[in-house]
PDB file of N, CA and C and ligand atoms in Angstrom:
ATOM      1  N   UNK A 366      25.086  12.342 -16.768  1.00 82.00           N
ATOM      2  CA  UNK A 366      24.434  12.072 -18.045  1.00 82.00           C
ATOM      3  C   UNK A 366      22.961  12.493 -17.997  1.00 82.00           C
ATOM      4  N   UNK A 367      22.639  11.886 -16.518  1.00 82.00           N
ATOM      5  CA  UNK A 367      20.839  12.565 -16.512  1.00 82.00           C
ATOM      6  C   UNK A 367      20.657  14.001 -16.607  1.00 82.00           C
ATOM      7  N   UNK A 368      21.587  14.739 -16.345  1.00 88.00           N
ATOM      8  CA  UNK A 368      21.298  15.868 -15.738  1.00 88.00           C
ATOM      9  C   UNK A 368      21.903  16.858 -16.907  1.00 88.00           C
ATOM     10  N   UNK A 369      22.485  16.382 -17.760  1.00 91.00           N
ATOM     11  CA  UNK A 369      23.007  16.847 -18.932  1.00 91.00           C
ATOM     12  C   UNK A 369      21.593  16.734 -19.934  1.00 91.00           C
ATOM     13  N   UNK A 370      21.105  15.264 -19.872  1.00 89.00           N
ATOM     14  CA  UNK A 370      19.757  15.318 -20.879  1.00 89.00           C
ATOM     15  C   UNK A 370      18.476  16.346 -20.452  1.00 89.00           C
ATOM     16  N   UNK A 371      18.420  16.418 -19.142  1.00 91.00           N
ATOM     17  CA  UNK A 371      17.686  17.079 -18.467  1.00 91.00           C
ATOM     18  C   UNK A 371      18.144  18.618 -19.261  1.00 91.00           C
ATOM     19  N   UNK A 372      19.349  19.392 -18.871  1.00 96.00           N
ATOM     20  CA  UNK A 372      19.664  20.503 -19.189  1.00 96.00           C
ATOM     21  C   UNK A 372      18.853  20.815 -20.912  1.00 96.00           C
ATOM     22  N   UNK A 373      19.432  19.702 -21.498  1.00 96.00           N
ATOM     23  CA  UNK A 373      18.913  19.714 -22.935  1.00 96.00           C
ATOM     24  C   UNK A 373      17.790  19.911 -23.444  1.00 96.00           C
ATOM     25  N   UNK A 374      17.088  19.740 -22.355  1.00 96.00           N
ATOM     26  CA  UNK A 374      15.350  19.333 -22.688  1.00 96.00           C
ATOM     27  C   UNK A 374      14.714  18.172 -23.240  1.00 96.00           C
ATOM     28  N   UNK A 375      15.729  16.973 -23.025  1.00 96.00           N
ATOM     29  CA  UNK A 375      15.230  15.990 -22.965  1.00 96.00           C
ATOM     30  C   UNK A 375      14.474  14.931 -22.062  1.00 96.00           C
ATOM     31  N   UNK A 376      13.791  14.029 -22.514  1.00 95.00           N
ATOM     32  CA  UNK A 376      12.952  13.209 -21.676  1.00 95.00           C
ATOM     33  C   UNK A 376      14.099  12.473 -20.863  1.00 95.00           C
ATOM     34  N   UNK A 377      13.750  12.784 -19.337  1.00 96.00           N
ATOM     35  CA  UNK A 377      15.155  11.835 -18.559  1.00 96.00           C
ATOM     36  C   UNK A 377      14.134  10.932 -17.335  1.00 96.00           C
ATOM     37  N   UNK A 378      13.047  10.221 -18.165  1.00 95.00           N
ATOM     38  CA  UNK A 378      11.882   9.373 -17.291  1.00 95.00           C
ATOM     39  C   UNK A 378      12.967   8.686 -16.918  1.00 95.00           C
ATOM     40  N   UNK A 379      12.986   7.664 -18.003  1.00 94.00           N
ATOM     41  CA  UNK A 379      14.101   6.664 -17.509  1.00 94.00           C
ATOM     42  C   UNK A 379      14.718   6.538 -16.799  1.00 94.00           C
ATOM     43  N   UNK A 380      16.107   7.562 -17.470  1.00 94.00           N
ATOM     44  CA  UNK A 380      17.437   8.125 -16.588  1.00 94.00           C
ATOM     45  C   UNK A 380      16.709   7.926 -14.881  1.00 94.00           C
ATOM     46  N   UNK A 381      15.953   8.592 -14.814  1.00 94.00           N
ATOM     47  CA  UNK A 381      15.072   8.616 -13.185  1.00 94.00           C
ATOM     48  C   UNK A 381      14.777   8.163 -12.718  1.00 94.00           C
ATOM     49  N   UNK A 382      14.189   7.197 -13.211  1.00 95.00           N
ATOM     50  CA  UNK A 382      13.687   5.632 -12.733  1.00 95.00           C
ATOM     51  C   UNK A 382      14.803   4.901 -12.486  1.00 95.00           C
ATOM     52  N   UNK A 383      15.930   4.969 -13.238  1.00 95.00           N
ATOM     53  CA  UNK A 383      17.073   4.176 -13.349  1.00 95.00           C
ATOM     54  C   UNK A 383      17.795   4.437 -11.721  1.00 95.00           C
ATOM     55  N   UNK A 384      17.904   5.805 -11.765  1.00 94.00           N
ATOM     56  CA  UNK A 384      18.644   6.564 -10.609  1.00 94.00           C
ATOM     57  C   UNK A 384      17.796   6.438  -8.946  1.00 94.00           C
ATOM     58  N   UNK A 385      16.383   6.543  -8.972  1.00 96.00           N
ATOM     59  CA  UNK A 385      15.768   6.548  -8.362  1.00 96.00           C
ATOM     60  C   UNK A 385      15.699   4.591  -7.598  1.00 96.00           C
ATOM     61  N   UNK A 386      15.633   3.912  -9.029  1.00 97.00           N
ATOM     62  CA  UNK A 386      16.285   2.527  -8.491  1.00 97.00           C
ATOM     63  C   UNK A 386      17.051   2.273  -7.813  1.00 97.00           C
ATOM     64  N   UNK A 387      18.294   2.672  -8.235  1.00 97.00           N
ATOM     65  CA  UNK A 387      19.349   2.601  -7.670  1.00 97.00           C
ATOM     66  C   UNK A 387      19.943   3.120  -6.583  1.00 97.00           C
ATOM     67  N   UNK A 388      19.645   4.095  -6.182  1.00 97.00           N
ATOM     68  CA  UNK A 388      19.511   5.076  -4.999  1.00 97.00           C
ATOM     69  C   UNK A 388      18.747   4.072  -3.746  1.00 97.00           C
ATOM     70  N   UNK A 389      17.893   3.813  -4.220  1.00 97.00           N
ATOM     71  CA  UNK A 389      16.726   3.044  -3.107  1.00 97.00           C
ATOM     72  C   UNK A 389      17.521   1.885  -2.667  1.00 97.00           C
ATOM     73  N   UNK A 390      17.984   0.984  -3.930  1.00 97.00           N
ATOM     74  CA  UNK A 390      18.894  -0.089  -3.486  1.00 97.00           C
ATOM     75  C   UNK A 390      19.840  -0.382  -2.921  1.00 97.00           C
ATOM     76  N   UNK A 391      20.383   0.973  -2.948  1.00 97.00           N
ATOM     77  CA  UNK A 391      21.483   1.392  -2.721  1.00 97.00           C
ATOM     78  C   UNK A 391      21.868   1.709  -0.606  1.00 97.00           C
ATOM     79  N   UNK A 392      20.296   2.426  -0.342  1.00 97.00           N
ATOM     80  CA  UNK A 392      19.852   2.827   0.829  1.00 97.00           C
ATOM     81  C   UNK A 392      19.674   1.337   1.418  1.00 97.00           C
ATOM     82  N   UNK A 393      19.323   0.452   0.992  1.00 96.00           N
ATOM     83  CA  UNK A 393      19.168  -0.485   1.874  1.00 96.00           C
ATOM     84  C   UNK A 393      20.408  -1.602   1.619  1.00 96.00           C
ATOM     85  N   UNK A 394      21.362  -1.773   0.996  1.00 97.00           N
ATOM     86  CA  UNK A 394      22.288  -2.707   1.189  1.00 97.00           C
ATOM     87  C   UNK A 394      23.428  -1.890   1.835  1.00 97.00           C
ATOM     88  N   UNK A 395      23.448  -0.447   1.750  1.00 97.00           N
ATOM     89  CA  UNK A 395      24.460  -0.272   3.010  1.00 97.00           C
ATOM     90  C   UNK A 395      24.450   0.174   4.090  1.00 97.00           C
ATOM     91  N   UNK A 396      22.945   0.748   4.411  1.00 97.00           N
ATOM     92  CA  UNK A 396      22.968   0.596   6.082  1.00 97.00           C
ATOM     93  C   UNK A 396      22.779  -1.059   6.572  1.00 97.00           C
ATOM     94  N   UNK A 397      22.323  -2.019   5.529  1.00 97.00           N
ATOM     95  CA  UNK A 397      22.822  -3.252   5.973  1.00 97.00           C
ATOM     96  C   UNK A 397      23.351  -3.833   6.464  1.00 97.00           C
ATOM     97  N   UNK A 398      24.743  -3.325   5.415  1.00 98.00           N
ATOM     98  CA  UNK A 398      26.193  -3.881   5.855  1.00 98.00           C
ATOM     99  C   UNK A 398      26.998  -2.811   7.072  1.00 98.00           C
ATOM    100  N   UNK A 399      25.934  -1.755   7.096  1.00 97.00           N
ATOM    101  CA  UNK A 399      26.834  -0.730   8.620  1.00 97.00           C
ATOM    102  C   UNK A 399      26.092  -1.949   9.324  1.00 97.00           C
ATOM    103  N   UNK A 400      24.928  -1.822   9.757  1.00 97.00           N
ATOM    104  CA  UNK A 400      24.384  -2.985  10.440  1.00 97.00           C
ATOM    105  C   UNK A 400      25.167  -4.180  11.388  1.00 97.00           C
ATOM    106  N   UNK A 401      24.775  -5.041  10.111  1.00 97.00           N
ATOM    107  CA  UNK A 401      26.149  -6.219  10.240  1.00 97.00           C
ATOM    108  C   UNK A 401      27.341  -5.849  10.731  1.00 97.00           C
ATOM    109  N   UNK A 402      27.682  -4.968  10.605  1.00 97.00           N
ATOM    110  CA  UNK A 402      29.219  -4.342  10.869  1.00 97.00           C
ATOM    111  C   UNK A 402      28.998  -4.473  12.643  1.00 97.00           C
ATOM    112  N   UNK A 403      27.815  -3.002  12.961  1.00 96.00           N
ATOM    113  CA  UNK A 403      28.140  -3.035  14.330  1.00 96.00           C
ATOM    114  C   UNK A 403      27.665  -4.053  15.411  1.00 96.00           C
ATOM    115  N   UNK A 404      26.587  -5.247  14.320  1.00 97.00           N
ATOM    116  CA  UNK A 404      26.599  -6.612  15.072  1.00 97.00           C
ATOM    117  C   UNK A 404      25.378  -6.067  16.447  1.00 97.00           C
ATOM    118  N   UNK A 405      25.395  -6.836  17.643  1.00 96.00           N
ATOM    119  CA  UNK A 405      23.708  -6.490  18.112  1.00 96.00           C
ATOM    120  C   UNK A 405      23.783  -4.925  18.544  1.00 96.00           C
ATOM    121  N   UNK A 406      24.667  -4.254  18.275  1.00 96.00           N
ATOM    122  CA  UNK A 406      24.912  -2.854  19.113  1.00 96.00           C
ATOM    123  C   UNK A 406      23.884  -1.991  17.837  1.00 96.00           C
ATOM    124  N   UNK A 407      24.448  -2.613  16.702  1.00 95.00           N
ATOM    125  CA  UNK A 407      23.493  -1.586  15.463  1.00 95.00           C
ATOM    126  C   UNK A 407      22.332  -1.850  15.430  1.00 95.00           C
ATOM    127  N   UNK A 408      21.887  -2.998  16.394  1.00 94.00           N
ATOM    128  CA  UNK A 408      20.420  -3.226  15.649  1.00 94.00           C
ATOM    129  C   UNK A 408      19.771  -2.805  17.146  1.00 94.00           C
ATOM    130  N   UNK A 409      20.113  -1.945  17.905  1.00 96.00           N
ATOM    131  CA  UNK A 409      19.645  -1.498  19.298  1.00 96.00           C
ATOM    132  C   UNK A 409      19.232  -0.110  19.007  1.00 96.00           C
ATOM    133  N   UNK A 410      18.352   0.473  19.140  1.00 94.00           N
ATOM    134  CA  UNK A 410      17.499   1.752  18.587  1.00 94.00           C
ATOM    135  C   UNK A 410      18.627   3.087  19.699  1.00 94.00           C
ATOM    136  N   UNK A 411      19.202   3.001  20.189  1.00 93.00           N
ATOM    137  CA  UNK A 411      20.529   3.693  20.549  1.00 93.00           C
ATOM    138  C   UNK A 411      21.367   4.350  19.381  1.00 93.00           C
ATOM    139  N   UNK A 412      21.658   3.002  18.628  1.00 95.00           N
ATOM    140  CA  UNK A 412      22.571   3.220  17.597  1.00 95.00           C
ATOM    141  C   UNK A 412      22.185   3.812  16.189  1.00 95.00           C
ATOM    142  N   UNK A 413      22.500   5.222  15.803  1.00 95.00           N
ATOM    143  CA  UNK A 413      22.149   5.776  14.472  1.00 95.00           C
ATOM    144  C   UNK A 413      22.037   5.229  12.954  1.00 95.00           C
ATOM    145  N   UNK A 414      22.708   3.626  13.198  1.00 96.00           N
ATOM    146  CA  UNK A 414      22.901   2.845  12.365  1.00 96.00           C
ATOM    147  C   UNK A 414      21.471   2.323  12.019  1.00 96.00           C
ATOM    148  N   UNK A 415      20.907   1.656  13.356  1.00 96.00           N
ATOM    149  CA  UNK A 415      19.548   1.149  13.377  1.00 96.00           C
ATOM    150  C   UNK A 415      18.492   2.268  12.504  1.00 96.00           C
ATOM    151  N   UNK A 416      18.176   3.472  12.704  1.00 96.00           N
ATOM    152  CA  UNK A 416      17.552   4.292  12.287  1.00 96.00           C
ATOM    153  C   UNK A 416      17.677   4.520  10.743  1.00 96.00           C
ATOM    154  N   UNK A 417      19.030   5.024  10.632  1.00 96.00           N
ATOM    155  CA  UNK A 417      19.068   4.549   8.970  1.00 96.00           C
ATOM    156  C   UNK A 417      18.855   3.386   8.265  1.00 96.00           C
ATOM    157  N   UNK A 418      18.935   2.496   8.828  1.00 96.00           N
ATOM    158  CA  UNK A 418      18.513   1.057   8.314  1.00 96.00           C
ATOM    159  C   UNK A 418      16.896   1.288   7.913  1.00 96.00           C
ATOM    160  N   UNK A 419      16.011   1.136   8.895  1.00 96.00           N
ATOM    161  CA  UNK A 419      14.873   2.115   8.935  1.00 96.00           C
ATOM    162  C   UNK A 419      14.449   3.192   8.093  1.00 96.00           C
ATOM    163  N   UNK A 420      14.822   3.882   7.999  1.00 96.00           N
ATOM    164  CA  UNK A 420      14.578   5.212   7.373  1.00 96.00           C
ATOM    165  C   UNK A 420      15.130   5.092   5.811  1.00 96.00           C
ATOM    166  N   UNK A 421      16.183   4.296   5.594  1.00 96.00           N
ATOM    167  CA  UNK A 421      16.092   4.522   4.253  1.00 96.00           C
ATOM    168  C   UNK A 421      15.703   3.369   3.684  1.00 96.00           C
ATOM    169  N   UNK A 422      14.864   2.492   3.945  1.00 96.00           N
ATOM    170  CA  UNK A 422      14.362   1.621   3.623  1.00 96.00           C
ATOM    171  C   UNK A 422      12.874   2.172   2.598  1.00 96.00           C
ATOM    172  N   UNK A 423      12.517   3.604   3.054  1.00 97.00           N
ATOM    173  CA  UNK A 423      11.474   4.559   2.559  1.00 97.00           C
ATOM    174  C   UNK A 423      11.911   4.831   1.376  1.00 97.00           C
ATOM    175  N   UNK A 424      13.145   4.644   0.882  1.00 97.00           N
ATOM    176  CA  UNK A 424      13.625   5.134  -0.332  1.00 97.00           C
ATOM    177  C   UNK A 424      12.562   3.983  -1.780  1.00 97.00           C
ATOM    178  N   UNK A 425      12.667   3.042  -1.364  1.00 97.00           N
ATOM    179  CA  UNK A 425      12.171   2.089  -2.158  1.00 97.00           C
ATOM    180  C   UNK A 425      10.799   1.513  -2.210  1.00 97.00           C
ATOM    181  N   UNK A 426      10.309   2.846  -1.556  1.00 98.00           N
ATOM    182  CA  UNK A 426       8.841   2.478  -1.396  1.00 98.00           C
ATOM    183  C   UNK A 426       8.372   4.258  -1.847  1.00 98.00           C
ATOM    184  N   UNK A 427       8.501   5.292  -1.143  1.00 97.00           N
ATOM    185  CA  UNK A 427       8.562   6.094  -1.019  1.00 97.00           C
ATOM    186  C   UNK A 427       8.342   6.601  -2.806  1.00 97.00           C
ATOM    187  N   UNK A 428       7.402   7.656  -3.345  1.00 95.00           N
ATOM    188  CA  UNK A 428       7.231   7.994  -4.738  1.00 95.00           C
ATOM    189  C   UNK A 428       7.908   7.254  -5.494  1.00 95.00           C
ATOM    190  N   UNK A 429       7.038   6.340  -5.218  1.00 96.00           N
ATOM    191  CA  UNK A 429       7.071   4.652  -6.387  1.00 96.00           C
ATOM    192  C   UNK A 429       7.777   3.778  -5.753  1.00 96.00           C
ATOM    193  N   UNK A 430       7.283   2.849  -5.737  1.00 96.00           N
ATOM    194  CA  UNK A 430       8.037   1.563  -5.116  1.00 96.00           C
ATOM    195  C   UNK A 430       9.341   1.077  -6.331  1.00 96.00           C
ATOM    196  N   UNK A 431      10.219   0.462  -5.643  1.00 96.00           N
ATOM    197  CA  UNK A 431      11.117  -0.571  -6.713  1.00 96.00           C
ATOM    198  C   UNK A 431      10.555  -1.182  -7.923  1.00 96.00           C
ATOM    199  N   UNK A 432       9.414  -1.806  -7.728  1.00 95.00           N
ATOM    200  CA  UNK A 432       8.600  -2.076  -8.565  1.00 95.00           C
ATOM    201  C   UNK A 432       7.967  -1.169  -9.804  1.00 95.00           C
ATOM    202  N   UNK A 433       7.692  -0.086  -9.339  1.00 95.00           N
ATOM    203  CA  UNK A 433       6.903   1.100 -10.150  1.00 95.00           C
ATOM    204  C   UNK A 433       7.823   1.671 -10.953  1.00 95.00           C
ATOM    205  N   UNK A 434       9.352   1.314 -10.692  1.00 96.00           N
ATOM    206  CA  UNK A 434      10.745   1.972 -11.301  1.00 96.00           C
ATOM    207  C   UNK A 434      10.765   1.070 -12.392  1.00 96.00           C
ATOM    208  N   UNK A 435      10.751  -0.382 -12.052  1.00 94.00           N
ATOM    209  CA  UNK A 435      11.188  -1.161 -12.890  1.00 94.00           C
ATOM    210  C   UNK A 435       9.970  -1.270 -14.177  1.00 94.00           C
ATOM    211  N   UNK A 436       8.918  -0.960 -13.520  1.00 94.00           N
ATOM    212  CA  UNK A 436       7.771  -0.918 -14.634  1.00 94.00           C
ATOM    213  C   UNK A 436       8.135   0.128 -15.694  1.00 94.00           C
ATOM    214  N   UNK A 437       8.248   1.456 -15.258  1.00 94.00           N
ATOM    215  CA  UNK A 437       8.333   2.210 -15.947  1.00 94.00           C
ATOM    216  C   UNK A 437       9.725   2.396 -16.811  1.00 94.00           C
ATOM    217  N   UNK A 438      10.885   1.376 -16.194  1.00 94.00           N
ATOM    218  CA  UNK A 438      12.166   1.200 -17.361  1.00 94.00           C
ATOM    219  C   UNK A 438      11.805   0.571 -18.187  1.00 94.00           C
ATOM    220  N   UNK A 439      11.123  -0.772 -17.692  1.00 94.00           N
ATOM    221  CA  UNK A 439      10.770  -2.077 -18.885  1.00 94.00           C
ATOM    222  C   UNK A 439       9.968  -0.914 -20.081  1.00 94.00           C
ATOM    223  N   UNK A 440       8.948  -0.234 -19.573  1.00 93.00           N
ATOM    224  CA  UNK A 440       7.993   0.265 -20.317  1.00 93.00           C
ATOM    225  C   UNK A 440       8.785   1.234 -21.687  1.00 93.00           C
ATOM    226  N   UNK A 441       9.654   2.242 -21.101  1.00 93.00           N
ATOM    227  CA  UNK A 441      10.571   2.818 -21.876  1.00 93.00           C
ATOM    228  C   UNK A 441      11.497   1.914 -22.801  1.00 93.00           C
ATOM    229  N   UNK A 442      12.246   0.891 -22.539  1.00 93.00           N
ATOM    230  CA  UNK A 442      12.872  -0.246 -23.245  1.00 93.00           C
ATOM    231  C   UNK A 442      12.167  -1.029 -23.848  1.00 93.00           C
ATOM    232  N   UNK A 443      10.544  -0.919 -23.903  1.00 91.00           N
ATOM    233  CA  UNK A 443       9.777  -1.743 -25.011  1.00 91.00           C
ATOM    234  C   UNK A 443      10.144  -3.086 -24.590  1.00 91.00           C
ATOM    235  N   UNK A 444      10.316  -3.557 -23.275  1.00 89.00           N
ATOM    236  CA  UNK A 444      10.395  -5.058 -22.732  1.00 89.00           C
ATOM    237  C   UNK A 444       9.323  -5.777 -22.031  1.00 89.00           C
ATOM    238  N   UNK A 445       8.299  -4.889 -22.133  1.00 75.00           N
ATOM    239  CA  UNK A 445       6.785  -5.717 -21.539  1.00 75.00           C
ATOM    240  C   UNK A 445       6.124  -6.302 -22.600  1.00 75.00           C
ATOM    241  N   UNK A 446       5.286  -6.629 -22.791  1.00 61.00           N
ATOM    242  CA  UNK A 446       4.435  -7.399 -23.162  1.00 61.00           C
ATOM    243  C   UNK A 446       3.302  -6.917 -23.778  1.00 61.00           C
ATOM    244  N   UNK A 447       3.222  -6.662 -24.973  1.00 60.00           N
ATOM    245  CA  UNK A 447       2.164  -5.897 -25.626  1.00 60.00           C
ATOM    246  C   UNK A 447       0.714  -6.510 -25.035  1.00 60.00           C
ATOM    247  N   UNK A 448       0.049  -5.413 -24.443  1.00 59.00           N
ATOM    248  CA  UNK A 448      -1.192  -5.413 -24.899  1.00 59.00           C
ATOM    249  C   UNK A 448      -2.189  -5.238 -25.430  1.00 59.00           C
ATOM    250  N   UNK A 449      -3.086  -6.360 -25.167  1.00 53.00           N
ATOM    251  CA  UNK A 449      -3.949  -6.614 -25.788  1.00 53.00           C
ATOM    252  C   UNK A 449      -4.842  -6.667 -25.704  1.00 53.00           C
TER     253      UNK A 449
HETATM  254  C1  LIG B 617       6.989   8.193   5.872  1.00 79.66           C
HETATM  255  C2  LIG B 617       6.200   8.390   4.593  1.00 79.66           C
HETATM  256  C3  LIG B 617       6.096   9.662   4.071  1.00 79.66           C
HETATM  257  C4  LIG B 617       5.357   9.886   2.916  1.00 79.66           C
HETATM  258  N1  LIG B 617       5.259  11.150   2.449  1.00 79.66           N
HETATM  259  C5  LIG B 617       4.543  11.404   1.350  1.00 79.66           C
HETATM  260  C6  LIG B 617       4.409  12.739   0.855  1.00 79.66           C
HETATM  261  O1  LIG B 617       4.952  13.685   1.413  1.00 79.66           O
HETATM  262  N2  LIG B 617       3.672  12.952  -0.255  1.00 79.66           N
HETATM  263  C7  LIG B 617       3.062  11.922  -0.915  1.00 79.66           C
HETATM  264  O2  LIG B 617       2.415  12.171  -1.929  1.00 79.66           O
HETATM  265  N3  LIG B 617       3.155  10.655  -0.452  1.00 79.66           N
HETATM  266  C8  LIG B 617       3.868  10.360   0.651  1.00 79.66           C
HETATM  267  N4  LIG B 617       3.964   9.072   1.125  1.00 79.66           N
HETATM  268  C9  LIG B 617       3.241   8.015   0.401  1.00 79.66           C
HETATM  269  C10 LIG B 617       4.198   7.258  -0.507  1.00 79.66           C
HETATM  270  O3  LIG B 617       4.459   8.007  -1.668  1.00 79.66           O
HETATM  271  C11 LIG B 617       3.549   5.902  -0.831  1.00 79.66           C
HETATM  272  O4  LIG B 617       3.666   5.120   0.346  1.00 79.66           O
HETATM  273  C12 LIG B 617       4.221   5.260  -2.019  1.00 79.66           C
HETATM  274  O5  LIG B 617       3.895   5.906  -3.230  1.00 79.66           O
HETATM  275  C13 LIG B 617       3.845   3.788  -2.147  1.00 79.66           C
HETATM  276  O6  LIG B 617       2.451   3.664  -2.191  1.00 79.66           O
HETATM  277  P1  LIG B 617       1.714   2.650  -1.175  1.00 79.66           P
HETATM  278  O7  LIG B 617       2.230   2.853   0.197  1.00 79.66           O
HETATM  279  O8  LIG B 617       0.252   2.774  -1.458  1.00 79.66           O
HETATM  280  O9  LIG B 617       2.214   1.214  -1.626  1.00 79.66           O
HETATM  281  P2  LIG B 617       1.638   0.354  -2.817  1.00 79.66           P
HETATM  282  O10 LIG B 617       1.514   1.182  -4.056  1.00 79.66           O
HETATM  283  O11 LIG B 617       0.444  -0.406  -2.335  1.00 79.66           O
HETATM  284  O12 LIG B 617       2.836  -0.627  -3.011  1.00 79.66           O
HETATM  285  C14 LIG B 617       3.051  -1.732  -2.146  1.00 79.66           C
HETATM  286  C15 LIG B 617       3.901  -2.709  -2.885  1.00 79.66           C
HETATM  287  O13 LIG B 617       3.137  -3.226  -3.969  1.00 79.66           O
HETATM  288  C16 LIG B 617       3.988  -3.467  -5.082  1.00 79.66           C
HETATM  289  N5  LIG B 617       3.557  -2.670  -6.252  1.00 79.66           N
HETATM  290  C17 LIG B 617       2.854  -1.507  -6.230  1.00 79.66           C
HETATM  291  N6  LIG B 617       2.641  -1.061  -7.487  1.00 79.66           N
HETATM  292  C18 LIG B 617       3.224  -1.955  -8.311  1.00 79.66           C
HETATM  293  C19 LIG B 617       3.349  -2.060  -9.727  1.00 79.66           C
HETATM  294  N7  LIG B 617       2.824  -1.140 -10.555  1.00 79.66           N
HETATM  295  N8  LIG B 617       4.024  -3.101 -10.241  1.00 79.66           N
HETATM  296  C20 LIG B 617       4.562  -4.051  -9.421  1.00 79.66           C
HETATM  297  N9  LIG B 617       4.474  -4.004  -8.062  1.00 79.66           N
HETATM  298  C21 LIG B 617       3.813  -2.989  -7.520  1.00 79.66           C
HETATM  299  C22 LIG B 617       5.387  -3.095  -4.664  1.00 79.66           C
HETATM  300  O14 LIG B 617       6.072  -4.219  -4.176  1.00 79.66           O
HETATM  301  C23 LIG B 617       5.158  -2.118  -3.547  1.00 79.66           C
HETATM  302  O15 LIG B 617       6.274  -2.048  -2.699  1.00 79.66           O
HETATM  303  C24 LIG B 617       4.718   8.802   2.248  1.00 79.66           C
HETATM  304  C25 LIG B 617       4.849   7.512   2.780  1.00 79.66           C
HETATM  305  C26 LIG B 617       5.565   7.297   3.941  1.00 79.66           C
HETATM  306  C27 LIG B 617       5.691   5.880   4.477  1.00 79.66           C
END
């Protein structure tokens, strides 16, 4: 859908923020659960599991934090708080 509005020449902030959210969130609840999975072996810097845990944890910080995503959806959805 993003990439269709994109083609169009439409504004796909959102769409991006949305995706870019989700992606990030995404990076850290499942090298999580690999994690958990391989129990103290994954969390031993040996294991490739550990590293991705790590490393994509950058996703949600990395050109805009989680935060900076959600600002800029609220902002597009007209759900902040007018100022004043
Ligand atoms: C390994 C690595 C590689 C990088 N490579 C590059 C690169 O190639 N090019 C480049 O330009 N930059 C790069 N960066 C910088 C990266 O883009 C910044 O770290 C990122 O934009 C976050 O900025 P910050 O670290 O100053 O955190 P801050 O902006 O200080 O954010 C810290 C926390 O404050 C909160 N916060 C910040 N702003 C808001 C807000 N508006 N609303 C609510 N909460 C907020 C969030 O919880 C956020 O997680 C890299 C960083 C790392 C760690």
């Amino acid at each position: 859908m993003a990439t269709q509005h994109y083609i169009e020449g439409k504004d796909v902030t959102e769409w991006a923020s949305m995706a870019k959210l989700k992606a990030g969130r995404l990076l850290r609840s499942v090298p999580d659960a690999c994690l958990q999975y391989w129990g103290g072996m994954g969390y031993t810097w040996d294991n490739p599991v550990s590293r991705l845990y790590r490393d994509g944890r950058l996703a949600s910080i990395g050109g805009g934090a989680d935060e900076v995503m959600l600002g800029i959806i609220s902002k597009h959805m007209h759900t902040l708080p007018a100022h004043r």
